[in-house]
């Protein structure tokens, strides 16, 4: 299959095939990337990063996107195993759904690497993740610093989505430990998450206009929350804390009078690329750990404004650690992302 | 010669039943509003009322489009895709092409009309049944949108493919479509009410509306009565496309960026309010005020239930139950059976 | 045999006592008491909207919401003193009781999407029996049903979608289906209005045989000639009440008076045929039926041109071509000496050429629309003001104009067309076109299903129109209908003009002979 | 005696057009399959063929349900919600109630039948138009499901409200519905093919199927012919409900947990394949094999496009274009059915 990589950055840094490490110096290495979702800004960037890194090191990446349909992801994985690739990357998913099939792959001798997927049995599988716990605690520390203990707060999130559930667990701890007064918990994840959350938060704010801070641990939701706060003219009294970052998010954060004061950030493109590198290192026999964590940083509105940052590339320049270009690299395997 | 029969006055019982059928849905809505007003002090505020209307405006306007399509006996499954396309194309015009709001509005309306025209050509000239044609257009338009924007949301200051920063941004005059006020009322609310009145006026008061419903109720007979059936069907789909793109315009101004997921959930809502509109006032056919009322009912439920602090999943259940009760009032107690023609799967 | 019939006549198989029906507040039938006897054909007469179909609705189970009692079959027999009341609760129930019904509307009997053969055995679907649908068995059963009416349809026809059948064939299908059940009571609601004379004759032969076999037959018709030939007894309904119940010999003058409520003339002939005026429309090179020669015809203003032809002669084809409803395919036309090539009905209507289509249900009615809306539809631009806003008052005036002018039985101009009797629907559709003062009016089977009074109303309206200088064309397959109204008679046989004569020159027999010419029918002797 | 009308043999041109209308859709599918077979070596494998069929089985089976509802002239918008409910209720029975697979299957089928029966009652007895009734049921069932599971996905080892760990798990006999093989073919594929054949047999070969079509195409005439219209309509909706729950059963076995979002995307897909089924074989009405073929076409596109490495959004566009081309073949080139003459004028 022909891989479509529209990224010019990739071709610029491609190492000649012959100079690559085993097994990348011969025929293209067939890798299947089985995604739970490839849609939305985060995953689009993630996939682009993975594609760029793969193209640079002679990996032929076949991407399937289940579009949040877990049954389809199960089928995609089965079909990936049936096509007997050199390795499989799994990006997000449901443990119970994927675990038995991952075992099938391991039993069939196919190397498997997972990203942000909790497994009970990680035997023979490389596990990578961006730490939800650290992301959440990063912004929540900022929240406590801003509004103090015992403040009136609200949570806008949905249940039933693994990363959101993990972030909520951290939130619940912070609420108890800091004696926060949780006034409301609303929110949903839909096909149009940003727009569909506006009325929910709008109603909550009408009910509790004295709210001081809102935690919205998913940037699509955060955008809806910001909209609802502005709609109620409460941007001076309500602070919003989010998770994730994108060009679109930065635009919202730096807008005049934006209530979104802090977010936790990784660079999805860099992460997508790093996952592919981790796989490459392991295929080359050079990866010594089986559990790779990618660090997140907390980005505040003030930081963005002070440094005149208006998009992700400028943020990368200001915070080079986002690029992850010193994580899972080798001489023959430099970091490449879109 | 034959004489006119005198109408005898109808028994009370029947009149009560007719009243229930006619006003049952409205009564449920009013009862719900009253309930929320009593239990939730914040529900009563003027701000909240306008807030609800503002929130529901895009759904209501897209629903008006569906009402048009239903009037000619069809259904348009591409309204959500159309609105989503409008969001992205508006963002592209403003941010990437760096144009002002007026240009973006023009581009959006044009794209809506073109998508409507594509539906019209497929249905009227290529004779593909409306449900199938609009389904195919839905996929195509969603795909086209994503191809144009490369699957990404467009926002100001984004880096373009050539490495430069996008020159434009969402201009104030464009954002006015969400934030602007005329007197105490915001622009989306005014647009919603104005478009409802316009669609009502056209459908109910003008000869063109008459012709549209004639086409919907018996196209064959309409043709023999001298109605240009194909032109009217085409016009209805183009009108529907334009209304869908207006809904997209409001969404774009609200989100303030070219959110790729915008519009996805609009289809079901728009079809739902148009369907509810058929029954709301006991009219039994697609109508503008009914559709608007259907939209308001949904907004009231979403806002009221949220204020009560119910989790979203109890809201779904509540929506279902309220809808059921209202439907029971509207149809079960009515003496004449109604069938809603909502699209066909066979060529006409 | 004969003695059997006489004996059977003493026992009613159906007894209606005090039957009443109302729709909403509108009481349509009041206190009907009537016996139907086996071995006897009863003709049911009444003006349009008198309640004939409504009575049949109650008898056939189609409308179980009647008051009073209907006793059937065994419950009648053997209870000489009194009848056991039974409520006919559904069509299936009526059928089990031995009542088989052919309803007035053909669309009530044909299920499109199923094959012709399936439609012929449609009632088997409800009756139980074999659960598998076996095509060969179905077609065998279908064939034997058709044989009853001496019909022999090809396999291609049996397997085709029933929606593709023409009106007469569809009517024959429904009749064949009704007869295959060997019922004890047979009810036919205007079965002949969509049949040609020859087909009607064949039906009558079958009905006489069935009567002799002991069936009780109730028969609705607006054609006195048919009834005279067939019925043993006539029953007249007026405004929902039974006003006359008479055995042979029939006093038609009295029957007509009972129907209309006032004395009226039975026969009506054209006294002075109108002479032809200027040519209005000329058509040249029209091929109406596959394989027929091209046809040329000139229609003159100031008179009614009657076009007579059997089923499939090409009448509707001709009318629809002129009205722009069908591609002209090689035909060229002039209207008032100017080229006339309408691509759609809208073009023709703009030139004031209007068509009253033969199938009003399919081609004339918007379901759920009121009389005034229906009347206003073809003249929307006149009904609306300059801004396009419909003036509802004006619309209602037009509706009332048609109601009064054509004697439509309706509560008001806002009454839905769905609630009108068949004949009254027809009056509305004819009326809405004639009131537009067309240059050329094409009336395709305008008398289908209308009562004698309405037939005169429509006929007079057509003649009045002609007298104002318009061209009027009436197309029909009924000789008497044409003789009643036409100043010039054209007989169409298989797409070709077989006869063209002014009225009053040739006798009825000559015209009938021309009609049957070439088609292999036995000729009628004068 | 009667003379038979001679059927003149039809001109070649017409027969070609008829062939295009009848086989156009199939041709597009075959062309697409051939294209993928040539360009994508993996597409050719037997594994892949069965994999595709297995993947699409739930959509196909739910589509068969929609086909039933469409046969009686309706549409069922609650199939997705029904299947989603099946997933959660199966998980609840297995994990929380700790029952074995057989019990879970029984509960699932029962719930499907009940949801179908609810639709039937609303449509047949409460006389609510089918689109509205099934829309309201859709909301209600989704809400009910979320209330039952508290808005959470149910998975083995989860902590219950009382702090204990859930006693059960997805048992092997339940998972067999996804992983089991009979010979070389997996259980979902066998179920899909068997149910397609069953629905085809009932609709096309039994008198109940004829009665269902009669009810769908002319309910009034069907009633006058003595067919129990209400019973048949109710049966169709109950059948549809059961088929939707079978689809849910397969999804549950595949996902291996009570995923709350399962079934969300099923509605549109099921309606799409049933609609495509109407046109696929040029039959022009809902039919089982057409629906199955529609499902296969979608599976082929999704798999083929993914193998080609096209991003998801290009896949949408591709789906739209393929659908459009196929529809053009099926409808645009179709000749209008003409009146036939039965040759009933006879010499006596
Ligand atoms: N479903 C209905 N609802 C309301 N009124 C009805 C309905 N059906 C019939 N009517 C009214 O009942 C009256 C009798 O109608 P019916 O069809 O029995 O007349 P008919 O004698 O069969 O006339 P025709 O000769 O035209 O067939 C009419 O005035 C008609 O308007
Ligand atoms: N669309 C069509 N395509 C092919 N043949 C047709 C079509 N419509 C009608 N015909 C045939 O043309 C001939 C004339 O039909 P037409 O309907 O004009 O007859 P008619 O004289 O009006 O008879 P009827 O009494 O049935 O109205 C018939 O043989 C008919 O089968
Ligand atoms: Mg009648
Ligand atoms: Mg005709």
mmCIF file of C-alpha atoms in Angstrom, chain C residues 378-507:
data_model
loop_
_atom_site.group_PDB
_atom_site.id
_atom_site.type_symbol
_atom_site.label_atom_id
_atom_site.label_comp_id
_atom_site.label_asym_id
_atom_site.label_seq_id
_atom_site.Cartn_x
_atom_site.Cartn_y
_atom_site.Cartn_z
ATOM 1 C CA UNK C 378 -54.761 25.712 -11.230
ATOM 2 C CA UNK C 379 -55.363 29.451 -10.961
ATOM 3 C CA UNK C 380 -52.913 30.284 -8.209
ATOM 4 C CA UNK C 381 -51.708 33.440 -9.874
ATOM 5 C CA UNK C 382 -55.264 34.732 -10.098
ATOM 6 C CA UNK C 383 -56.034 33.735 -6.515
ATOM 7 C CA UNK C 384 -52.911 35.443 -5.210
ATOM 8 C CA UNK C 385 -52.326 39.164 -5.160
ATOM 9 C CA UNK C 386 -49.418 40.826 -6.847
ATOM 10 C CA UNK C 387 -47.033 39.963 -4.019
ATOM 11 C CA UNK C 388 -47.914 36.318 -4.357
ATOM 12 C CA UNK C 389 -50.008 36.255 -1.188
ATOM 13 C CA UNK C 390 -52.984 33.962 -1.516
ATOM 14 C CA UNK C 391 -56.276 35.713 -0.894
ATOM 15 C CA UNK C 392 -58.137 33.021 0.994
ATOM 16 C CA UNK C 393 -61.407 34.891 0.709
ATOM 17 C CA UNK C 394 -61.124 34.833 -3.053
ATOM 18 C CA UNK C 395 -60.249 31.163 -2.918
ATOM 19 C CA UNK C 396 -63.328 30.406 -0.863
ATOM 20 C CA UNK C 397 -65.463 32.341 -3.336
ATOM 21 C CA UNK C 398 -64.142 30.152 -6.136
ATOM 22 C CA UNK C 399 -64.851 27.048 -4.066
ATOM 23 C CA UNK C 400 -68.427 28.130 -3.365
ATOM 24 C CA UNK C 401 -68.874 29.015 -7.031
ATOM 25 C CA UNK C 402 -68.107 25.425 -7.976
ATOM 26 C CA UNK C 403 -70.195 24.010 -5.124
ATOM 27 C CA UNK C 404 -73.235 25.977 -6.168
ATOM 28 C CA UNK C 405 -72.663 25.789 -9.898
ATOM 29 C CA UNK C 406 -72.187 22.035 -9.949
ATOM 30 C CA UNK C 407 -74.403 21.051 -7.040
ATOM 31 C CA UNK C 408 -71.625 19.561 -4.950
ATOM 32 C CA UNK C 409 -72.924 17.980 -1.744
ATOM 33 C CA UNK C 410 -70.586 19.374 0.903
ATOM 34 C CA UNK C 411 -70.889 21.128 4.228
ATOM 35 C CA UNK C 412 -68.728 24.035 3.112
ATOM 36 C CA UNK C 413 -65.961 25.097 0.794
ATOM 37 C CA UNK C 414 -63.540 24.118 3.544
ATOM 38 C CA UNK C 415 -64.631 20.482 3.468
ATOM 39 C CA UNK C 416 -61.819 18.147 2.565
ATOM 40 C CA UNK C 417 -62.143 16.438 -0.781
ATOM 41 C CA UNK C 418 -61.387 13.160 0.969
ATOM 42 C CA UNK C 419 -64.744 13.419 2.715
ATOM 43 C CA UNK C 420 -66.767 13.801 -0.467
ATOM 44 C CA UNK C 421 -68.480 10.965 -2.260
ATOM 45 C CA UNK C 422 -66.871 9.872 -5.504
ATOM 46 C CA UNK C 423 -69.311 11.677 -7.746
ATOM 47 C CA UNK C 424 -68.974 14.884 -5.814
ATOM 48 C CA UNK C 425 -65.212 14.742 -6.084
ATOM 49 C CA UNK C 426 -65.663 14.432 -9.823
ATOM 50 C CA UNK C 427 -67.924 17.498 -9.896
ATOM 51 C CA UNK C 428 -65.315 19.551 -8.068
ATOM 52 C CA UNK C 429 -62.556 18.532 -10.452
ATOM 53 C CA UNK C 430 -64.644 19.178 -13.571
ATOM 54 C CA UNK C 431 -65.958 22.398 -12.108
ATOM 55 C CA UNK C 432 -62.573 23.819 -11.253
ATOM 56 C CA UNK C 433 -61.477 23.605 -14.853
ATOM 57 C CA UNK C 434 -64.677 24.723 -16.564
ATOM 58 C CA UNK C 435 -64.937 27.802 -14.399
ATOM 59 C CA UNK C 436 -61.606 29.068 -15.767
ATOM 60 C CA UNK C 437 -63.304 29.760 -19.169
ATOM 61 C CA UNK C 438 -60.782 27.738 -21.128
ATOM 62 C CA UNK C 439 -60.201 28.140 -24.847
ATOM 63 C CA UNK C 440 -60.211 24.374 -25.194
ATOM 64 C CA UNK C 441 -61.488 21.996 -22.516
ATOM 65 C CA UNK C 442 -60.660 18.302 -22.710
ATOM 66 C CA UNK C 443 -62.892 16.193 -20.464
ATOM 67 C CA UNK C 444 -61.631 12.606 -20.241
ATOM 68 C CA UNK C 445 -64.410 10.346 -18.918
ATOM 69 C CA UNK C 446 -66.056 13.235 -17.063
ATOM 70 C CA UNK C 447 -69.147 11.209 -16.181
ATOM 71 C CA UNK C 448 -67.337 8.342 -14.572
ATOM 72 C CA UNK C 449 -69.219 7.615 -11.376
ATOM 73 C CA UNK C 450 -71.514 10.641 -11.424
ATOM 74 C CA UNK C 451 -75.253 10.381 -10.958
ATOM 75 C CA UNK C 452 -77.763 11.267 -13.585
ATOM 76 C CA UNK C 453 -78.337 14.691 -12.096
ATOM 77 C CA UNK C 454 -74.688 15.479 -11.936
ATOM 78 C CA UNK C 455 -74.192 14.111 -15.414
ATOM 79 C CA UNK C 456 -76.665 16.649 -16.643
ATOM 80 C CA UNK C 457 -75.065 19.392 -14.611
ATOM 81 C CA UNK C 458 -71.679 18.607 -16.083
ATOM 82 C CA UNK C 459 -73.099 18.148 -19.571
ATOM 83 C CA UNK C 460 -74.917 21.458 -19.388
ATOM 84 C CA UNK C 461 -71.817 23.196 -18.130
ATOM 85 C CA UNK C 462 -69.856 21.755 -21.038
ATOM 86 C CA UNK C 463 -72.471 22.926 -23.510
ATOM 87 C CA UNK C 464 -72.660 26.378 -21.945
ATOM 88 C CA UNK C 465 -68.924 26.580 -22.285
ATOM 89 C CA UNK C 466 -69.169 25.667 -25.947
ATOM 90 C CA UNK C 467 -71.897 28.238 -26.483
ATOM 91 C CA UNK C 468 -69.536 30.961 -25.294
ATOM 92 C CA UNK C 469 -67.283 30.054 -28.186
ATOM 93 C CA UNK C 470 -64.852 27.689 -26.551
ATOM 94 C CA UNK C 471 -63.794 24.332 -27.874
ATOM 95 C CA UNK C 472 -64.967 21.433 -25.733
ATOM 96 C CA UNK C 473 -63.943 17.807 -26.181
ATOM 97 C CA UNK C 474 -65.607 15.026 -24.227
ATOM 98 C CA UNK C 475 -63.919 11.624 -24.347
ATOM 99 C CA UNK C 476 -65.851 8.572 -23.246
ATOM 100 C CA UNK C 477 -66.318 4.899 -23.858
ATOM 101 C CA UNK C 478 -70.078 5.094 -23.269
ATOM 102 C CA UNK C 479 -72.242 5.675 -26.342
ATOM 103 C CA UNK C 480 -75.132 7.201 -24.423
ATOM 104 C CA UNK C 481 -72.911 9.628 -22.581
ATOM 105 C CA UNK C 482 -71.603 10.874 -25.909
ATOM 106 C CA UNK C 483 -75.053 11.020 -27.504
ATOM 107 C CA UNK C 484 -76.268 13.026 -24.531
ATOM 108 C CA UNK C 485 -73.746 15.782 -24.834
ATOM 109 C CA UNK C 486 -71.961 15.909 -28.179
ATOM 110 C CA UNK C 487 -72.709 18.053 -31.229
ATOM 111 C CA UNK C 488 -70.165 16.174 -33.276
ATOM 112 C CA UNK C 489 -69.299 12.530 -32.748
ATOM 113 C CA UNK C 490 -65.935 10.992 -33.506
ATOM 114 C CA UNK C 491 -65.402 7.284 -33.063
ATOM 115 C CA UNK C 492 -61.853 6.202 -32.364
ATOM 116 C CA UNK C 493 -60.859 2.620 -33.019
ATOM 117 C CA UNK C 494 -57.337 1.506 -32.229
ATOM 118 C CA UNK C 495 -55.868 4.977 -32.700
ATOM 119 C CA UNK C 496 -57.683 5.681 -35.952
ATOM 120 C CA UNK C 497 -60.797 7.714 -36.687
ATOM 121 C CA UNK C 498 -63.523 5.280 -37.732
ATOM 122 C CA UNK C 499 -66.371 7.737 -37.888
ATOM 123 C CA UNK C 500 -66.794 11.506 -37.770
ATOM 124 C CA UNK C 501 -70.337 12.794 -37.956
ATOM 125 C CA UNK C 502 -72.532 15.611 -36.691
ATOM 126 C CA UNK C 503 -74.984 14.561 -34.001
ATOM 127 C CA UNK C 504 -78.454 13.547 -35.084
ATOM 128 C CA UNK C 505 -77.377 12.317 -38.530
ATOM 129 C CA UNK C 506 -76.718 8.676 -37.694
ATOM 130 C CA UNK C 507 -78.666 6.459 -35.301
#
